mmCIF file of N, CA and C in Angstrom:
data_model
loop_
_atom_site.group_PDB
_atom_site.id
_atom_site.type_symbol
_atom_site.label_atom_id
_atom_site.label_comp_id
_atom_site.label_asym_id
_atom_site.label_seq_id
_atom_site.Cartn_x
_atom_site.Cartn_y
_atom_site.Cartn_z
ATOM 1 N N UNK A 18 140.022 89.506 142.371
ATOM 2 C CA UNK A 18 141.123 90.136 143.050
ATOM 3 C C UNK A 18 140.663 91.275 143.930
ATOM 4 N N UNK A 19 141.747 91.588 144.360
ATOM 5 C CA UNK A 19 141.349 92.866 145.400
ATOM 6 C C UNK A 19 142.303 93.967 144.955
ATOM 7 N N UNK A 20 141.802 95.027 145.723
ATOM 8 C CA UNK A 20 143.032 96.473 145.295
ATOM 9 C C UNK A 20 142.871 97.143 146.618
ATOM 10 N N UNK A 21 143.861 97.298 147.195
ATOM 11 C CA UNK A 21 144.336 97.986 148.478
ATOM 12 C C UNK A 21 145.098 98.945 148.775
ATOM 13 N N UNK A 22 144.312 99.970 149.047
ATOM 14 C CA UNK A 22 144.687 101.908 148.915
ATOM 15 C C UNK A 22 145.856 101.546 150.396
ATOM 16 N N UNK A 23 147.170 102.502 150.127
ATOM 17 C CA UNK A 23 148.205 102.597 151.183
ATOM 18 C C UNK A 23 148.056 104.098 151.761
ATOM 19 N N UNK A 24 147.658 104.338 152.689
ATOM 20 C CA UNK A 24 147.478 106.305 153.289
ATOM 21 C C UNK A 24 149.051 105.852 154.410
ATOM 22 N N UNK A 25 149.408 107.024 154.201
ATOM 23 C CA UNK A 25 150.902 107.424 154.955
ATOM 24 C C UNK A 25 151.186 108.789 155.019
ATOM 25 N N UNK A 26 151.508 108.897 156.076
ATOM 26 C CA UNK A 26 151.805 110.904 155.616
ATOM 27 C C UNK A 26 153.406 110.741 156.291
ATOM 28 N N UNK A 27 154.198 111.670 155.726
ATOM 29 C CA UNK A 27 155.870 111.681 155.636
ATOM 30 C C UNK A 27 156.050 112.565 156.846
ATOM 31 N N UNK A 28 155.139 113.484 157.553
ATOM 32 C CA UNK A 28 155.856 114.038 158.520
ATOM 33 C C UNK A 28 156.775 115.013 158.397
ATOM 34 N N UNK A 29 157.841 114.697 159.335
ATOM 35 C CA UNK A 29 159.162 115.744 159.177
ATOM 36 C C UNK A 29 160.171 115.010 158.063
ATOM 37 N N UNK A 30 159.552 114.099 156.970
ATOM 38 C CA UNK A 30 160.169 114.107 156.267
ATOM 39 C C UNK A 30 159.995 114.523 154.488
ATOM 40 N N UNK A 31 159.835 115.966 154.889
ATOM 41 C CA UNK A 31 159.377 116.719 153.525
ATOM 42 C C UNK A 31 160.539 118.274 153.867
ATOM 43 N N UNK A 32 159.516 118.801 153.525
ATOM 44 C CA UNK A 32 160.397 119.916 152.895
ATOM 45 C C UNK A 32 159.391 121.306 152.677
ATOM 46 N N UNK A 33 159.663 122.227 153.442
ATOM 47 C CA UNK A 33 158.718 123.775 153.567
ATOM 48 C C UNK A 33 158.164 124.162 151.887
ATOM 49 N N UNK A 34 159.032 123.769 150.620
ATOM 50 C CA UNK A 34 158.271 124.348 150.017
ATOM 51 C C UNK A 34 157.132 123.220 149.328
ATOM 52 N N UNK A 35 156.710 122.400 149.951
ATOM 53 C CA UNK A 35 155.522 121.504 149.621
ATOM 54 C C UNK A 35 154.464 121.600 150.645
ATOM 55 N N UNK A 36 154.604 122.971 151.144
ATOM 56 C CA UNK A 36 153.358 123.033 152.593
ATOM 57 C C UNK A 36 152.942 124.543 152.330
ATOM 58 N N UNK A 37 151.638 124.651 152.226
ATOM 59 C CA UNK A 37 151.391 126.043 151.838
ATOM 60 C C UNK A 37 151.313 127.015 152.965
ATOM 61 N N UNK A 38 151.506 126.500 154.081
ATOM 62 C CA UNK A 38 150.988 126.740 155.300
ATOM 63 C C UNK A 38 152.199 126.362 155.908
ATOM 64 N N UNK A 39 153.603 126.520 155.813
ATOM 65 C CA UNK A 39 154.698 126.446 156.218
ATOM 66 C C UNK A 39 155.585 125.090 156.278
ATOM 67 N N UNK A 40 156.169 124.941 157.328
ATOM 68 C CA UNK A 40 157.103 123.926 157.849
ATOM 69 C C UNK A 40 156.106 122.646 157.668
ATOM 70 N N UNK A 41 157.128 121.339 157.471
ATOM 71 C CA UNK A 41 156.343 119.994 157.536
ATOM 72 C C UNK A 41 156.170 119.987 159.030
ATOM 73 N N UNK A 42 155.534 118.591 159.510
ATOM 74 C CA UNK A 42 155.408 118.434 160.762
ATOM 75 C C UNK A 42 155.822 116.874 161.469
ATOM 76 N N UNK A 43 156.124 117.260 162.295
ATOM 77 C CA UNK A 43 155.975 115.731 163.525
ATOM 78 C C UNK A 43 155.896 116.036 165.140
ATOM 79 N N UNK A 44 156.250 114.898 165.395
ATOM 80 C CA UNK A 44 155.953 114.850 166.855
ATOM 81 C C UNK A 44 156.453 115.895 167.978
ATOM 82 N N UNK A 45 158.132 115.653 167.315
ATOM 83 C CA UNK A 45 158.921 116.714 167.890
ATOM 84 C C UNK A 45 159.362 117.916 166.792
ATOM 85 N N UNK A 46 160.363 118.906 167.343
ATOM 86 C CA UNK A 46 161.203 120.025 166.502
ATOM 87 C C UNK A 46 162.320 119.412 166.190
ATOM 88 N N UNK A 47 162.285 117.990 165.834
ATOM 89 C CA UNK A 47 163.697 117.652 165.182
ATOM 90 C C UNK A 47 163.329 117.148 163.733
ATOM 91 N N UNK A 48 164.571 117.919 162.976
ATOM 92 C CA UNK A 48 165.112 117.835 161.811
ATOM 93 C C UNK A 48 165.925 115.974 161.794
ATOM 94 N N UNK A 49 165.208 115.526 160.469
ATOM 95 C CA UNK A 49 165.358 113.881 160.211
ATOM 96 C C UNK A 49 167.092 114.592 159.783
ATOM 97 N N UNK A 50 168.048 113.550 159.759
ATOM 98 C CA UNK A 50 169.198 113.395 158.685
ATOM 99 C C UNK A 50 169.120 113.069 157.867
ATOM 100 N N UNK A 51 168.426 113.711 156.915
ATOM 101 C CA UNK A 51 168.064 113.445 155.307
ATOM 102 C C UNK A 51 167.635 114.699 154.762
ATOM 103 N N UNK A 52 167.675 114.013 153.352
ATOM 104 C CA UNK A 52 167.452 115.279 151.927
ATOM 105 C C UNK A 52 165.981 114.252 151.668
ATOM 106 N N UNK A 53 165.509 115.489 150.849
ATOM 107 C CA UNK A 53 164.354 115.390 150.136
ATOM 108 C C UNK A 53 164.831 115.835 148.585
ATOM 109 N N UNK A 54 163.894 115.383 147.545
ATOM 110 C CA UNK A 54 164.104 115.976 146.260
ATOM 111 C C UNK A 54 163.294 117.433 145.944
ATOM 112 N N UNK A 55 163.600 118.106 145.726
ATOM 113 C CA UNK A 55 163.077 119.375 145.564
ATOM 114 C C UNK A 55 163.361 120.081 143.839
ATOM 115 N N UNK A 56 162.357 120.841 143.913
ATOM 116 C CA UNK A 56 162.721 121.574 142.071
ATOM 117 C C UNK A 56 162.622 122.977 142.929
ATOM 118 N N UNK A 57 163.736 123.643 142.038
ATOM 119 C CA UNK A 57 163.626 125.170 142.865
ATOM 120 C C UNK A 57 162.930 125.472 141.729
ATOM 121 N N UNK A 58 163.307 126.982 141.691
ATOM 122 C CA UNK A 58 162.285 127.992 141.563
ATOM 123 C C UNK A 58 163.658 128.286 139.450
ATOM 124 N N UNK A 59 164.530 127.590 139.759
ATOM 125 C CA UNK A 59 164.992 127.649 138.641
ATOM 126 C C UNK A 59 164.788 126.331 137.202
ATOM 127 N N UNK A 60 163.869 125.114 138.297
ATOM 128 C CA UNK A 60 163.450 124.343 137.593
ATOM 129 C C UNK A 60 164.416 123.747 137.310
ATOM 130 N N UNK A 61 165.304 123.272 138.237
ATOM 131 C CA UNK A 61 166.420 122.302 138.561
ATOM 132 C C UNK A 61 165.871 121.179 139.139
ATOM 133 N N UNK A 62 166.144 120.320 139.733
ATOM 134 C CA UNK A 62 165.713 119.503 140.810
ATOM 135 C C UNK A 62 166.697 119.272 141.375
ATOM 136 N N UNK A 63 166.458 119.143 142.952
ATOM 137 C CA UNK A 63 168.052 118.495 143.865
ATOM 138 C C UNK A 63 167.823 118.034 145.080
ATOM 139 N N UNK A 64 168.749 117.493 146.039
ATOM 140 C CA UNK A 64 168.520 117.088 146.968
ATOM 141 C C UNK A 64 168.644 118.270 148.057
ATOM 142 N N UNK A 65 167.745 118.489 148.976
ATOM 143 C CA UNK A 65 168.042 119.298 150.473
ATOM 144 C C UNK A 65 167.983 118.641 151.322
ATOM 145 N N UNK A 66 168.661 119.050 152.568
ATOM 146 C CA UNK A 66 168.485 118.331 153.549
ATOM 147 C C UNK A 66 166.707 119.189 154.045
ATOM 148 N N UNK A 67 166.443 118.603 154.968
ATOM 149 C CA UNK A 67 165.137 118.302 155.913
ATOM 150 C C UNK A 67 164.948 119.410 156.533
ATOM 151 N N UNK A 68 164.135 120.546 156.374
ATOM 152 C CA UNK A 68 164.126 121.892 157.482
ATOM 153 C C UNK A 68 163.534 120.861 159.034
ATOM 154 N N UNK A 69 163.765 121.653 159.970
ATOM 155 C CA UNK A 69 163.826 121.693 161.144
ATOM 156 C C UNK A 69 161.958 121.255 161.182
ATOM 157 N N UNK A 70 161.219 120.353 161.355
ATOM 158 C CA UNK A 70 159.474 120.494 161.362
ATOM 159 C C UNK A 70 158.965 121.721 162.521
ATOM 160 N N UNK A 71 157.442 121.918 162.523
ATOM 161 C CA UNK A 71 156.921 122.252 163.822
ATOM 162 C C UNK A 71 156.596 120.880 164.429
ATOM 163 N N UNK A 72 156.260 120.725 165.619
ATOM 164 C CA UNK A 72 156.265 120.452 166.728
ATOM 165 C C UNK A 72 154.856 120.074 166.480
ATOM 166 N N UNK A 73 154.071 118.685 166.458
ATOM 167 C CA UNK A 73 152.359 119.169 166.353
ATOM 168 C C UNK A 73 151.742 119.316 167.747
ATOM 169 N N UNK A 74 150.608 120.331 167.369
ATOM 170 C CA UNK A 74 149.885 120.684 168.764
ATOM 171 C C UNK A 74 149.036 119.230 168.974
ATOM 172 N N UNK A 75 148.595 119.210 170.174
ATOM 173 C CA UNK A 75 147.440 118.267 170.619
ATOM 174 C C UNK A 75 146.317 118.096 169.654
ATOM 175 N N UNK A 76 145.996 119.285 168.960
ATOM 176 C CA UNK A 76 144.420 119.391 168.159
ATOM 177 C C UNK A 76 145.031 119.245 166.825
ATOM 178 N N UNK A 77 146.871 119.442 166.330
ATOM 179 C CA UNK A 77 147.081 118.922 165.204
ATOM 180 C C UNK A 77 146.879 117.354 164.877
ATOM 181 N N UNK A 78 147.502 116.694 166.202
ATOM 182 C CA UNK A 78 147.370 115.192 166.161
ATOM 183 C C UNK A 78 146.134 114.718 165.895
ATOM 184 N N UNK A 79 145.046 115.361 166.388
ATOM 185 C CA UNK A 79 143.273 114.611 166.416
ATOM 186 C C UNK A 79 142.730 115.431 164.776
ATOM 187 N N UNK A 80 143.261 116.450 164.483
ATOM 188 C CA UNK A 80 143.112 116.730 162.992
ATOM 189 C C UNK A 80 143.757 115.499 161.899
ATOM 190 N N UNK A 81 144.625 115.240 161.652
ATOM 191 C CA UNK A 81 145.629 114.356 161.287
ATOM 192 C C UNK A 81 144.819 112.805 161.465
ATOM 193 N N UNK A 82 144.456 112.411 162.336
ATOM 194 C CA UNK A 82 143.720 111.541 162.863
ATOM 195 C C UNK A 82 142.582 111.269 162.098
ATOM 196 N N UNK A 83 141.641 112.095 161.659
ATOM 197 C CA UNK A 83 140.987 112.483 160.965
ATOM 198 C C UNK A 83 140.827 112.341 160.132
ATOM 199 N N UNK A 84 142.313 113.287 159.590
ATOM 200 C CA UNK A 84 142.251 113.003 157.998
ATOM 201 C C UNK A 84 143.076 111.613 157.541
ATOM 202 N N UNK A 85 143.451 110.554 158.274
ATOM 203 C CA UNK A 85 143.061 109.343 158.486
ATOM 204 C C UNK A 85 141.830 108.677 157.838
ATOM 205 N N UNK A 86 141.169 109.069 158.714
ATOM 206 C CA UNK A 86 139.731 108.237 158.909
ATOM 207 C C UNK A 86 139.204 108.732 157.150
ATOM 208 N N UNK A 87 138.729 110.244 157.177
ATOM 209 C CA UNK A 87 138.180 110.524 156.042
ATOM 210 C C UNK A 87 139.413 109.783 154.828
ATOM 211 N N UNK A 88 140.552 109.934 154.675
ATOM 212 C CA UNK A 88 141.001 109.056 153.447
ATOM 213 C C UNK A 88 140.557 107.369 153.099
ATOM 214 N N UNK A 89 140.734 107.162 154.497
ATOM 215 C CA UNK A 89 140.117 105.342 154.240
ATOM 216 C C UNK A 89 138.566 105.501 153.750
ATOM 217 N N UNK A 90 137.795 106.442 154.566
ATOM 218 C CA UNK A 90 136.539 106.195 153.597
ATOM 219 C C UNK A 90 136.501 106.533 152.191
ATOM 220 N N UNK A 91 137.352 107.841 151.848
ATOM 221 C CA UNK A 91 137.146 108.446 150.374
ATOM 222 C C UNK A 91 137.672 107.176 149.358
ATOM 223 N N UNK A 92 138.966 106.086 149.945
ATOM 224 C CA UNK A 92 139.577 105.195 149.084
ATOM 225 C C UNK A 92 138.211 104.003 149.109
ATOM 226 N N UNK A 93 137.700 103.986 149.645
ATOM 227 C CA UNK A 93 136.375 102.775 149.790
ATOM 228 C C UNK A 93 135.276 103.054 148.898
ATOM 229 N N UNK A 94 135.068 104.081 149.119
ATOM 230 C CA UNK A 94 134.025 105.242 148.299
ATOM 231 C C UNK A 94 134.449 104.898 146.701
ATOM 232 N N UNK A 95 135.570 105.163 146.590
ATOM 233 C CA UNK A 95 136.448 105.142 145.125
ATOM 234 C C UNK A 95 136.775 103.848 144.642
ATOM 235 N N UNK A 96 136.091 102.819 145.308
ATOM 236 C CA UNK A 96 136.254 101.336 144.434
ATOM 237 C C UNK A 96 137.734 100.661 145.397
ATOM 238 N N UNK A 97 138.031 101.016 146.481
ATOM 239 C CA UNK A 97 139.057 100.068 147.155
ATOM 240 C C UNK A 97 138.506 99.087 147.654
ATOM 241 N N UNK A 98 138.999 98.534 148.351
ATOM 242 C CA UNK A 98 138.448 96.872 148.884
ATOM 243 C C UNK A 98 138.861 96.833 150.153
ATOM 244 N N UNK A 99 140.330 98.068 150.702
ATOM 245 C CA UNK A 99 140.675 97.896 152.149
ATOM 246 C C UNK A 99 141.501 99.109 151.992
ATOM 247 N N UNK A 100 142.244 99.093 152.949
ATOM 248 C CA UNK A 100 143.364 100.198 153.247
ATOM 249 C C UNK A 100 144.464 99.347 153.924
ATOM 250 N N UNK A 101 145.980 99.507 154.061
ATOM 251 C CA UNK A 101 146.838 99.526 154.187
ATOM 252 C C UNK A 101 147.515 100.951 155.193
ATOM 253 N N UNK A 102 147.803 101.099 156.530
ATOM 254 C CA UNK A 102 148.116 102.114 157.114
ATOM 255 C C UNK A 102 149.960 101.930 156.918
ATOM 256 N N UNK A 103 150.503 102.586 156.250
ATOM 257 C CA UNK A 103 152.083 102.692 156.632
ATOM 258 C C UNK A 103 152.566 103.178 157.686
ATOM 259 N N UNK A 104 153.092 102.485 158.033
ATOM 260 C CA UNK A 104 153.467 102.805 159.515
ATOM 261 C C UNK A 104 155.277 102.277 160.105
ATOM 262 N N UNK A 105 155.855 102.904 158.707
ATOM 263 C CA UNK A 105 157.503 102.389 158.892
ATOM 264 C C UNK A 105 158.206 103.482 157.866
ATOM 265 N N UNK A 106 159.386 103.287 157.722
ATOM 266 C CA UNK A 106 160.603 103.790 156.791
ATOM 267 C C UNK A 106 160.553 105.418 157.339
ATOM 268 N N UNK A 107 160.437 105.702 158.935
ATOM 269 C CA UNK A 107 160.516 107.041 158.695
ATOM 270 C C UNK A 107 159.521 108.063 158.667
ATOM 271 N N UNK A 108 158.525 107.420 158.332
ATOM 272 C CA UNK A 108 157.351 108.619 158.153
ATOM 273 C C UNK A 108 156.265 108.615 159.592
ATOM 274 N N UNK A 109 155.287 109.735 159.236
ATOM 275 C CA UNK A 109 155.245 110.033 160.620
ATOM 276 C C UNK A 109 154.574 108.741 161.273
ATOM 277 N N UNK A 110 153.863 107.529 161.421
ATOM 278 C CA UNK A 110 153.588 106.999 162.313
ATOM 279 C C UNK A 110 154.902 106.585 163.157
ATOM 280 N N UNK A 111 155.751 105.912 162.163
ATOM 281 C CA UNK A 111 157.382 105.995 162.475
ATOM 282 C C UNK A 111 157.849 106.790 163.540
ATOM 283 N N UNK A 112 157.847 108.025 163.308
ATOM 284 C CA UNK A 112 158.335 109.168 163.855
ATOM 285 C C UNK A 112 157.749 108.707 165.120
ATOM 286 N N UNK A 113 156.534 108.759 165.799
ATOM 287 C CA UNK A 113 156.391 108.804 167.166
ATOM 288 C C UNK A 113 156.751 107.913 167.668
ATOM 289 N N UNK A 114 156.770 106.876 167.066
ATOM 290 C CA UNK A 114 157.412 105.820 167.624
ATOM 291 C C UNK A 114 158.967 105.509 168.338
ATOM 292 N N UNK A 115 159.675 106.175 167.491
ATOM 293 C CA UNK A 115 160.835 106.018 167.896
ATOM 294 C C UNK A 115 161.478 107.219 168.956
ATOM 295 N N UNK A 116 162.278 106.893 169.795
ATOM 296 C CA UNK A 116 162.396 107.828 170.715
ATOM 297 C C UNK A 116 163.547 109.211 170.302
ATOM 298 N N UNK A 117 164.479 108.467 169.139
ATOM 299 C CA UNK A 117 165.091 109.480 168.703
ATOM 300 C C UNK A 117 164.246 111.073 167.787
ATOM 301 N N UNK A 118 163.138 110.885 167.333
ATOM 302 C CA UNK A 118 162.350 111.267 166.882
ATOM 303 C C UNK A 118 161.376 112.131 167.441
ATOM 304 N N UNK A 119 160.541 111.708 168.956
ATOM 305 C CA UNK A 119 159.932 112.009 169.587
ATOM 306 C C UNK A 119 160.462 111.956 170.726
ATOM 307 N N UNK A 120 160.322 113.636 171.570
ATOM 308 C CA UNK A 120 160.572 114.112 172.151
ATOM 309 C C UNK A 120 159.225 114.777 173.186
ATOM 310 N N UNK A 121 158.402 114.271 173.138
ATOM 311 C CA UNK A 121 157.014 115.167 173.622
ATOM 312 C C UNK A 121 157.397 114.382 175.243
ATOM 313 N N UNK A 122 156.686 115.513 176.216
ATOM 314 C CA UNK A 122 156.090 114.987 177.265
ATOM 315 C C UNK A 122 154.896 114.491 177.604
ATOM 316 N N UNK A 123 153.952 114.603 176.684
ATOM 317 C CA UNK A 123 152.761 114.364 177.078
ATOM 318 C C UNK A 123 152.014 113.159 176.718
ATOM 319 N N UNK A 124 150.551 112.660 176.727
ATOM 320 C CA UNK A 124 150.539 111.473 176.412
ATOM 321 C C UNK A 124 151.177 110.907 175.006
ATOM 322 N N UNK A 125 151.564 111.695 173.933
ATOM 323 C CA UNK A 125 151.819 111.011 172.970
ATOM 324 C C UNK A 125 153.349 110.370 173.037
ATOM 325 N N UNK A 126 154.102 111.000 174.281
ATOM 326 C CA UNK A 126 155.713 110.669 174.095
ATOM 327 C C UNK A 126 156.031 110.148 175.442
ATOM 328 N N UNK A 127 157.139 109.607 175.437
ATOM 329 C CA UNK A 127 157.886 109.202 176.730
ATOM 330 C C UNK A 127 157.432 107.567 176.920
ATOM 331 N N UNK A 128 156.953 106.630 177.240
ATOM 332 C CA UNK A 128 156.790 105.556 177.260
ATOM 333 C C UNK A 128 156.070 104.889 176.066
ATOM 334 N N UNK A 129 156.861 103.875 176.182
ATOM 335 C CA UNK A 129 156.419 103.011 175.047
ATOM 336 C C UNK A 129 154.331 103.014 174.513
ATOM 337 N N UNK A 130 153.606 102.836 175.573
ATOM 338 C CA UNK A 130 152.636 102.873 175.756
ATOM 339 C C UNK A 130 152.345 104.234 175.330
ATOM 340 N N UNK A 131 152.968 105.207 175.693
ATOM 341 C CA UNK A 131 151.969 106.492 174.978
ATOM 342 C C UNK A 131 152.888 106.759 173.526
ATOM 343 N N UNK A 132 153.651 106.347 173.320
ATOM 344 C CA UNK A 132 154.187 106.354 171.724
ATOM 345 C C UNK A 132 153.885 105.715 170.640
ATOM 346 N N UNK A 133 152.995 104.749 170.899
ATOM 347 C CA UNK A 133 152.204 103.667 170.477
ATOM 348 C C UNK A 133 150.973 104.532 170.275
ATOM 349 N N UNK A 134 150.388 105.201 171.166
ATOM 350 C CA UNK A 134 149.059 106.035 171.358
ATOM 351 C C UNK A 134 148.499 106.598 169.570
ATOM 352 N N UNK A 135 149.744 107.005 169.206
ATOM 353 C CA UNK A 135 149.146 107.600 167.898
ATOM 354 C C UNK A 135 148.569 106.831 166.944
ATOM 355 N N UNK A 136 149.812 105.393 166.552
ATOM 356 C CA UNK A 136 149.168 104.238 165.675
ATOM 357 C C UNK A 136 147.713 103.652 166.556
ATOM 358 N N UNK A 137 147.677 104.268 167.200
ATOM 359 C CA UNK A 137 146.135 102.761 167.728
ATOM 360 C C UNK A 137 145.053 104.264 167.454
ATOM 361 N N UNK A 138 144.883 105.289 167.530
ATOM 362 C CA UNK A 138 144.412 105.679 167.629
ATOM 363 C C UNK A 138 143.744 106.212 165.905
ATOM 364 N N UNK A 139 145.144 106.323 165.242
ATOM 365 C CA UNK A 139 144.962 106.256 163.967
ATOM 366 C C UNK A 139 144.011 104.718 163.152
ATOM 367 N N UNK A 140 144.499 103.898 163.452
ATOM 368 C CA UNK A 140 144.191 102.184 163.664
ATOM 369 C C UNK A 140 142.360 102.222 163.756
ATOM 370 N N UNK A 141 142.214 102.670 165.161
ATOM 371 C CA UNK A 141 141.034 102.827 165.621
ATOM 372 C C UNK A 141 140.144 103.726 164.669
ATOM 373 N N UNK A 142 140.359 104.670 164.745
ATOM 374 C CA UNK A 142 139.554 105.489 163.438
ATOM 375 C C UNK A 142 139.381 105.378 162.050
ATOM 376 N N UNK A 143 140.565 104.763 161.286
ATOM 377 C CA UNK A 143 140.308 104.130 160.247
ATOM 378 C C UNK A 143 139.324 102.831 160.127
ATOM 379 N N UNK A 144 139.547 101.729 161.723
ATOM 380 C CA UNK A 144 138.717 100.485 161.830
ATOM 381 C C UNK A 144 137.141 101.028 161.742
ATOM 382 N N UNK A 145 136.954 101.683 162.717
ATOM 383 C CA UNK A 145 135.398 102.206 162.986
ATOM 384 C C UNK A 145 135.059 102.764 161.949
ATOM 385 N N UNK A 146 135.620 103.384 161.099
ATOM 386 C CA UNK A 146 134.923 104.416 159.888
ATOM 387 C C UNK A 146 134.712 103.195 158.565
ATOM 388 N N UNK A 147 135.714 102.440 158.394
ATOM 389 C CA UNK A 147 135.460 100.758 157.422
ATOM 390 C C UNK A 147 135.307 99.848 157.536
ATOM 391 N N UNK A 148 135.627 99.446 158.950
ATOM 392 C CA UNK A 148 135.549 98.379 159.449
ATOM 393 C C UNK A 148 137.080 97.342 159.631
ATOM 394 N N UNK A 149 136.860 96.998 160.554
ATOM 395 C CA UNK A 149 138.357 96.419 160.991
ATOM 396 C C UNK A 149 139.241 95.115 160.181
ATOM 397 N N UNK A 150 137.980 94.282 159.377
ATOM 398 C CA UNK A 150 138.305 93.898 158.553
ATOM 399 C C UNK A 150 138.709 94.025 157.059
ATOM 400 N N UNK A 151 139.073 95.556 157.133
ATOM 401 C CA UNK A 151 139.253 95.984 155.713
ATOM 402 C C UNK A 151 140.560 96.691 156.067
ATOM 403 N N UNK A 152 141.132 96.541 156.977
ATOM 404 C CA UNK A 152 142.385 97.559 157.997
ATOM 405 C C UNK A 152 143.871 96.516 157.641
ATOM 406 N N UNK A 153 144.685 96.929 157.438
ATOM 407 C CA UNK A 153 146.008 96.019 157.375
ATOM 408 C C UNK A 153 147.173 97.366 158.000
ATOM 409 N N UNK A 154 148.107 96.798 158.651
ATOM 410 C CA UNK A 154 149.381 98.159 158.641
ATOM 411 C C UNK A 154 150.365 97.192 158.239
ATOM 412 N N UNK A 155 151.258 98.168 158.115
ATOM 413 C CA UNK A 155 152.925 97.952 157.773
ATOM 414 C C UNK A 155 153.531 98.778 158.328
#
């Protein structure tokens, strides 16, 4: 058999107090229409809605990118057999994709072709670092 590691990151769909380093992030400054589950500080748990994300810079996207690449190797390293990129329900590959979501002017937003830019690029760096035959998305 095989075993196949899934890397996904949620984007603007988290919640400030799971970021030590502030606000979640995506493409644009828009807040998803949704709650997250959260435990306050009274050791409740509940639903919130979605703070407002930052906006990622140019050098956040090629960081992110990155830490891409380094997870597919660390899951290979660790006895995987491939990787699985998620790339639906919302989370951030999601996010750039869709236009309600992304709002950028620059290459990552505005035409189909540069909204796409992030999954291939993510795609690409995971392929080259394991090899393309060990690559699947969803």
């Amino acid at each position: 058999g095989h075993i196949v590691s899934q890397l996904w990151h949620v984007g603007r769909m988290s919640h400030a107090s799971f970021h030590a380093d502030g606000l979640p992030v995506a493409p644009s400054a828009i807040a998803p229409d949704a709650q997250v589950w959260v435990v306050g500080e009274d050791g409740v748990g509940r639903m919130v809605d979605c703070p407002i994300p930052r906006e990622l810079s140019k050098q956040d996207i090629k960081d992110i990118i990155q830490d891409y690449r380094r997870a597919a190797s660390n899951a290979i390293e660790a006895g995987f057999d491939g990787i699985e990129i998620h790339g639906g329900n919302g989370y951030l590959i999601d996010q750039f994709l869709r236009r309600s979501s992304n709002k950028r002017d620059d290459e990552y937003g505005g035409s189909i072709t540069n909204r796409l830019r992030f999954v291939m690029e993510v795609v690409e760096a995971v392929s080259d670092e394991i090899g393309a035959n060990k690559v699947g998305i969803r």
